[in-house]
XYZ file of N, CA, C and O in Angstrom:
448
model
N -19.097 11.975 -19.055
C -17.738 12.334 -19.345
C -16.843 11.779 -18.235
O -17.436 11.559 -17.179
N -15.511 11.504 -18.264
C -14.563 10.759 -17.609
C -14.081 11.905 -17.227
O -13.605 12.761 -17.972
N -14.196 11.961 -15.967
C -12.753 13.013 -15.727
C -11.494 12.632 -14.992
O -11.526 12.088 -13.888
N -10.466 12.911 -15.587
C -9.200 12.344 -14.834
C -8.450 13.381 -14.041
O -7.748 14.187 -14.652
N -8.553 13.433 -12.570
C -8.531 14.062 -11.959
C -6.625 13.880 -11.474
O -5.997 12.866 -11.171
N -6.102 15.568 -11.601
C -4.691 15.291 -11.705
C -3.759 16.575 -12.939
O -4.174 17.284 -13.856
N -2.919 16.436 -12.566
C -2.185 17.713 -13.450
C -1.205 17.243 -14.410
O -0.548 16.201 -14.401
N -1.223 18.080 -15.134
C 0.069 17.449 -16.537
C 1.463 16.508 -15.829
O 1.792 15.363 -16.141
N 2.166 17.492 -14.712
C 3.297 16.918 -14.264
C 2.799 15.926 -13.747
O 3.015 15.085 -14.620
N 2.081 15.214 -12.637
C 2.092 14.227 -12.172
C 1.767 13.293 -13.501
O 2.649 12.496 -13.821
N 1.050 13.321 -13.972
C 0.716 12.539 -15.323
C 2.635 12.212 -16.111
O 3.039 11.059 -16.264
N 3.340 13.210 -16.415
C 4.522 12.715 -16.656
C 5.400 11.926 -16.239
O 6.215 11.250 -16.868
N 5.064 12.110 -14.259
C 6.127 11.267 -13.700
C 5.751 9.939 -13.738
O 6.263 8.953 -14.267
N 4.745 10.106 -13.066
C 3.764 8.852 -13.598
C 4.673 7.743 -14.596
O 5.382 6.785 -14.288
N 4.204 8.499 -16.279
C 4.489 7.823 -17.152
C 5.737 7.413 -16.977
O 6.234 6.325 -17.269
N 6.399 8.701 -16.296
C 8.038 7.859 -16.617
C 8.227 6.685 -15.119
O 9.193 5.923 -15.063
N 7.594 6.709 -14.467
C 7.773 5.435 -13.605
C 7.480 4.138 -13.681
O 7.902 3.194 -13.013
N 6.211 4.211 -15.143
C 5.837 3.147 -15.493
C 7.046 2.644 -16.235
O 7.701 1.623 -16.026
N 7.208 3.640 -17.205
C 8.418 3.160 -18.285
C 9.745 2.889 -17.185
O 10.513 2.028 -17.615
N 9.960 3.210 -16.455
C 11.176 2.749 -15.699
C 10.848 1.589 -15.017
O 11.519 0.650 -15.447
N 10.141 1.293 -14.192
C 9.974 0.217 -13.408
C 9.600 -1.174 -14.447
O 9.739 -2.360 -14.149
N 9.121 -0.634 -15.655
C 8.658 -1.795 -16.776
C 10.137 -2.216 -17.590
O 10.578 -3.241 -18.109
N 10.488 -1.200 -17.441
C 12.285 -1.634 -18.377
C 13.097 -2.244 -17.232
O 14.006 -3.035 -17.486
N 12.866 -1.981 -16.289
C 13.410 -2.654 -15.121
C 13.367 -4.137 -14.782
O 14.223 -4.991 -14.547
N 11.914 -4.109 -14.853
C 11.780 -5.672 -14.973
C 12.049 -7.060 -16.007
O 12.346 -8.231 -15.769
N 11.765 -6.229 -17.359
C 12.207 -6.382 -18.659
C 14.002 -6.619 -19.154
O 14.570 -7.582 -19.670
N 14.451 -5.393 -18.759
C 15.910 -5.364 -19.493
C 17.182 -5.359 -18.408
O 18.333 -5.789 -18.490
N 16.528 -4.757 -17.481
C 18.164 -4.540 -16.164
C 18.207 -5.571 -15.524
O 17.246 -6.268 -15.199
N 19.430 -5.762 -15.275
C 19.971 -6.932 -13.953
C 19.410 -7.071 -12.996
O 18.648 -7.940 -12.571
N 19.995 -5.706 -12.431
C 19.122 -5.008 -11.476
C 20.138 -5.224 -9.877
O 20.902 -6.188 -9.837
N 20.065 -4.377 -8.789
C 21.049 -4.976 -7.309
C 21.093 -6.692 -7.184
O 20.118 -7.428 -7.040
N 22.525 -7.086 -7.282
C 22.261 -8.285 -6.888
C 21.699 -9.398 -8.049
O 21.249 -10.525 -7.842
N 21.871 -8.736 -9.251
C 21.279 -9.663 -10.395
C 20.231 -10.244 -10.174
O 20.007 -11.336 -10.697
N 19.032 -9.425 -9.046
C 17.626 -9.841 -8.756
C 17.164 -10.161 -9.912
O 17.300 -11.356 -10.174
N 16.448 -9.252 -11.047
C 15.640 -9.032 -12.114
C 16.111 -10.110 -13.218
O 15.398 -10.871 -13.872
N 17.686 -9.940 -13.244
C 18.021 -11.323 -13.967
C 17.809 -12.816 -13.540
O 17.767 -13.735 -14.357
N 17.720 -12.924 -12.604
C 17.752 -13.870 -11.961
C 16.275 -14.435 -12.025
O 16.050 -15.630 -12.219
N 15.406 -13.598 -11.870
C 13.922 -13.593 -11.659
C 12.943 -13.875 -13.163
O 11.796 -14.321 -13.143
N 13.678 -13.511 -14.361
C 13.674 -13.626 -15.435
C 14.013 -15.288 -15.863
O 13.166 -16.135 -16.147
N 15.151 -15.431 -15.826
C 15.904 -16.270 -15.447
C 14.701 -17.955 -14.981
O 14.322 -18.895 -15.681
N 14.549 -17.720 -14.000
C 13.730 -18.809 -13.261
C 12.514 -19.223 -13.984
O 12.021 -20.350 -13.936
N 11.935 -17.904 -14.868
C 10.736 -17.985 -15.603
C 10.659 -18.630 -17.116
O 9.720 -19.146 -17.721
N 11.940 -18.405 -17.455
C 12.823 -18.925 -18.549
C 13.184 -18.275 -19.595
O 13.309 -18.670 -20.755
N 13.441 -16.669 -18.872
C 13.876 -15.867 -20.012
C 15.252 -15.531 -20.045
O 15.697 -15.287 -18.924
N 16.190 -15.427 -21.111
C 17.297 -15.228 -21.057
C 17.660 -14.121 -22.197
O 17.457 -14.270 -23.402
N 18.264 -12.926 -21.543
C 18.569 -11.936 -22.438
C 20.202 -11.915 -22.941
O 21.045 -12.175 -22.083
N 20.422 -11.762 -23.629
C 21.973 -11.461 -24.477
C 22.229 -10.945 -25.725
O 21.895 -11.579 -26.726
N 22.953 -9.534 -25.820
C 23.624 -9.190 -27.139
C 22.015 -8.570 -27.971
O 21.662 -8.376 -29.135
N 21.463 -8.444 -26.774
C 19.826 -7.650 -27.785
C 19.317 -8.652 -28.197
O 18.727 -8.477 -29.263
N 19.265 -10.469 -27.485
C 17.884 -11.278 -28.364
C 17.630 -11.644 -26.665
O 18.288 -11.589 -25.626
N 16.605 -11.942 -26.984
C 15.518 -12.401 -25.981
C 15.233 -13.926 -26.275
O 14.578 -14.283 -27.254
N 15.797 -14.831 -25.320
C 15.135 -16.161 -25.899
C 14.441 -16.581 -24.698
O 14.937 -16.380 -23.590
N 13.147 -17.242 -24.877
C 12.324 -17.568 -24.097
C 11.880 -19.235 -24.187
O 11.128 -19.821 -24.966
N 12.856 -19.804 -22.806
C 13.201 -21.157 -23.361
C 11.989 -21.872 -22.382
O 12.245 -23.064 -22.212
N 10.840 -21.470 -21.757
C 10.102 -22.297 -21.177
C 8.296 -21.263 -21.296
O 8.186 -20.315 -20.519
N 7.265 -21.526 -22.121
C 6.186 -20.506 -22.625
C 5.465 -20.646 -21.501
O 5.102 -21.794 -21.242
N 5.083 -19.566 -20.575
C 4.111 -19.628 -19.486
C 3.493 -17.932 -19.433
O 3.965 -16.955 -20.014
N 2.185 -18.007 -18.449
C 2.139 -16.258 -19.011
C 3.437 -15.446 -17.889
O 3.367 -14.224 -18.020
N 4.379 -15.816 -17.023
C 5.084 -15.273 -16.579
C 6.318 -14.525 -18.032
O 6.849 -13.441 -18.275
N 6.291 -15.283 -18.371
C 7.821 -15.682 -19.314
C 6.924 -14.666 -20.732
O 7.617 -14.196 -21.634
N 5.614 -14.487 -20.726
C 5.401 -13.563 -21.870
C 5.346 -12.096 -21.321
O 5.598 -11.106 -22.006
N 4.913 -12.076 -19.740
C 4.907 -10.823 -19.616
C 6.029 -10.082 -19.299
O 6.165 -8.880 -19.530
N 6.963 -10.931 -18.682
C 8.489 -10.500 -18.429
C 9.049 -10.520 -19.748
O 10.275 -10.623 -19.794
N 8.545 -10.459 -20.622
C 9.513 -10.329 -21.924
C 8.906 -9.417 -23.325
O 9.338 -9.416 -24.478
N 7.621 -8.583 -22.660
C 7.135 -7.949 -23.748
C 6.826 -6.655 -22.713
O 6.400 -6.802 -21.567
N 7.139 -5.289 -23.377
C 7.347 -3.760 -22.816
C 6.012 -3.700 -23.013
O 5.530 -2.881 -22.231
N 5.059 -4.286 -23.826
C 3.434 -3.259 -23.987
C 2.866 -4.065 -23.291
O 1.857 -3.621 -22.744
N 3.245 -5.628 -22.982
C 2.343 -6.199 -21.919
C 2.773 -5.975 -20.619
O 1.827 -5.736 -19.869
N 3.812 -5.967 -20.107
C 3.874 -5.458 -18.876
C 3.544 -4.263 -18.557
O 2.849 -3.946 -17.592
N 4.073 -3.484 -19.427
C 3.456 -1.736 -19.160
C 2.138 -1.737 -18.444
O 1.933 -1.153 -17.380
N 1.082 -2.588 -19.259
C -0.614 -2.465 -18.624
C -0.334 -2.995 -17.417
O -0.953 -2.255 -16.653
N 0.276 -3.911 -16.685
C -0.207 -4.286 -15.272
C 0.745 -3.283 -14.188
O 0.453 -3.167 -12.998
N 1.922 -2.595 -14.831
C 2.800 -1.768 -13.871
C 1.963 -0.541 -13.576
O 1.918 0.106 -12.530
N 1.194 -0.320 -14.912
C 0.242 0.926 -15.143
C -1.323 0.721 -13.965
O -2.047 1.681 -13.700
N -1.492 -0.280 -13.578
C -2.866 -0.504 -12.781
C -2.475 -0.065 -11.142
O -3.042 0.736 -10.399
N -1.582 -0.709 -10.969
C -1.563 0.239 -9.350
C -1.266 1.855 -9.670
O -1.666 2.569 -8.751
N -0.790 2.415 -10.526
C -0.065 3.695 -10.641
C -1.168 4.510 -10.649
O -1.293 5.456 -9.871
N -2.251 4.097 -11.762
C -3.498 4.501 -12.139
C -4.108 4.799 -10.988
O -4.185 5.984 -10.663
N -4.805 3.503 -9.929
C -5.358 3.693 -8.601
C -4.591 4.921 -7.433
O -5.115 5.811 -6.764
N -3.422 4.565 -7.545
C -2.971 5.312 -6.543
C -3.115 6.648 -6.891
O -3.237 7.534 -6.046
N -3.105 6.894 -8.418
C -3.261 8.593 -8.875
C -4.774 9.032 -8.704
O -5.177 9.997 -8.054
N -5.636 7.983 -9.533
C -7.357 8.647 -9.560
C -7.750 7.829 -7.955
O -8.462 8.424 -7.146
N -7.198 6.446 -7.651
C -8.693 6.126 -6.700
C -9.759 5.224 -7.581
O -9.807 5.189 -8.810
N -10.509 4.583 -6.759
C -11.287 3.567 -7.404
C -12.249 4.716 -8.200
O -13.179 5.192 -7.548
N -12.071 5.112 -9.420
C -13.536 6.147 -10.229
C -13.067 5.968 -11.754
O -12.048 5.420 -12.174
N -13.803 6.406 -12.253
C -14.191 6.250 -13.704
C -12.942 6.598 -14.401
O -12.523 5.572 -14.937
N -12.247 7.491 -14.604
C -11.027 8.492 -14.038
C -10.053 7.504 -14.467
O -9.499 7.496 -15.567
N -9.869 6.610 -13.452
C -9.230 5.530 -12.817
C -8.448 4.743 -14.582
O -7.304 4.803 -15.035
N -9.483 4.208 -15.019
C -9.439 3.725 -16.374
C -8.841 4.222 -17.548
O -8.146 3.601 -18.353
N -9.217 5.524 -17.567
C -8.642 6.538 -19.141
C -7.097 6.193 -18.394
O -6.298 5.371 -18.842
N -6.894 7.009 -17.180
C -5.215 6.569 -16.629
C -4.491 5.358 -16.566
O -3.297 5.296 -16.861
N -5.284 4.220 -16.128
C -4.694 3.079 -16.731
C -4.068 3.342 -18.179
O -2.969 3.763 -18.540
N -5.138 2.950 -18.817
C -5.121 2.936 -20.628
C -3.736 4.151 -20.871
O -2.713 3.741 -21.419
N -3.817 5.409 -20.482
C -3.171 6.505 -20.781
C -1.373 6.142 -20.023
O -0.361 6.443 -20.657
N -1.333 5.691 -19.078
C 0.183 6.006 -18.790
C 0.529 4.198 -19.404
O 1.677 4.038 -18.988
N 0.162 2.972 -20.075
C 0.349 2.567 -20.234
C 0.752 2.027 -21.692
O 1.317 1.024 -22.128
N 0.074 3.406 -22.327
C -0.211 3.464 -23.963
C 1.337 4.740 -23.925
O 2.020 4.922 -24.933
N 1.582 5.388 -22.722
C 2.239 6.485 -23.246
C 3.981 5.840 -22.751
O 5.074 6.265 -23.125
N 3.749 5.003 -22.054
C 5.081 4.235 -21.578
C 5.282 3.404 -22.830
O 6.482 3.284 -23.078
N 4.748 2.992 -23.414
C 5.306 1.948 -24.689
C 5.368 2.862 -25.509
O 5.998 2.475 -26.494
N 4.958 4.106 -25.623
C 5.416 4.937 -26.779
C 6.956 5.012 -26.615
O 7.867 4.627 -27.348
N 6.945 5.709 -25.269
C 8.486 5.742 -24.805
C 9.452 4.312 -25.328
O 10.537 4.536 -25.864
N 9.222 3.601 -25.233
C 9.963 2.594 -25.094
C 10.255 2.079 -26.479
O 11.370 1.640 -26.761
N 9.126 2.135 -27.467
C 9.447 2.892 -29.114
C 10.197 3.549 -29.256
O 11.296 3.186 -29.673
N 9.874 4.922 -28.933
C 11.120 5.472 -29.811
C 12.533 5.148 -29.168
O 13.495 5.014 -29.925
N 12.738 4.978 -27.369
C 14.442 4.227 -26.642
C 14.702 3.342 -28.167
O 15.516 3.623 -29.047
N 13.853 2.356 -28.136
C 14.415 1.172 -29.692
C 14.255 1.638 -30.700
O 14.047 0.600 -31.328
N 14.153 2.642 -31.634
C 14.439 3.036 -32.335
C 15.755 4.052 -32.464
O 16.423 4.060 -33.497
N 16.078 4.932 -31.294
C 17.046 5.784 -30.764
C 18.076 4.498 -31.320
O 18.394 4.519 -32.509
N 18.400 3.789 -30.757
C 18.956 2.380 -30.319
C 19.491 1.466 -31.537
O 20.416 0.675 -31.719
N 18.102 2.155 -32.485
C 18.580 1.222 -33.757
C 17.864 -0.312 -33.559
O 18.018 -1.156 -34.442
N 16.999 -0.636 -32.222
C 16.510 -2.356 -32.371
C 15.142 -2.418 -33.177
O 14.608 -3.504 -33.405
């Protein structure tokens, strides 16, 4: 059996840090039009709700998709919560499956 060692609340903030720091990288400007900018270089360009992705590399797919970035924002979050153990994994999988839920229903709220 896996045990994921840890309490409901931390498990929430968790999730919501994934979902923030993943929309962060994804959709905000960010201080200084960093995130745009950084997007930008990779060859993504956001406006008016379309996403055009004018140069295909795996930078430019992961900066531009919420369920693929979610999994790699979700791998340090995971470690730092369980620690290298079995544990470790269900939490990956779990705050990264539960951040794109979030980010479902924001675009649906949203109407995209």
């Amino acid at each position: 059996m896996i045990i994921v060692r840890g309490d409901a609340l931390t498990f929430v903030v968790l999730v919501l840090a994934v979902f923030r720091m993943t929309r962060m990288l994804i959709v905000d400007d960010g201080p200084f039009d960093v995130f745009r900018k950084m997007r930008e270089a990779v060859g993504i360009v956001n406006g008016g709700g379309l996403t055009v992705i004018t140069r295909r590399w795996i930078w430019s797919g992961l900066l531009s998709c919420h369920w693929c970035l979610s999994v790699w924002v979700a791998f340090p979050a995971a470690l730092l919560w369980q620690g290298i153990s079995p544990g470790a994994l269900a939490a990956w999988l779990a705050l990264a499956g539960a951040s794109s839920v979030i980010e479902e229903v924001v675009r649906r709220l949203r109407g995209e």
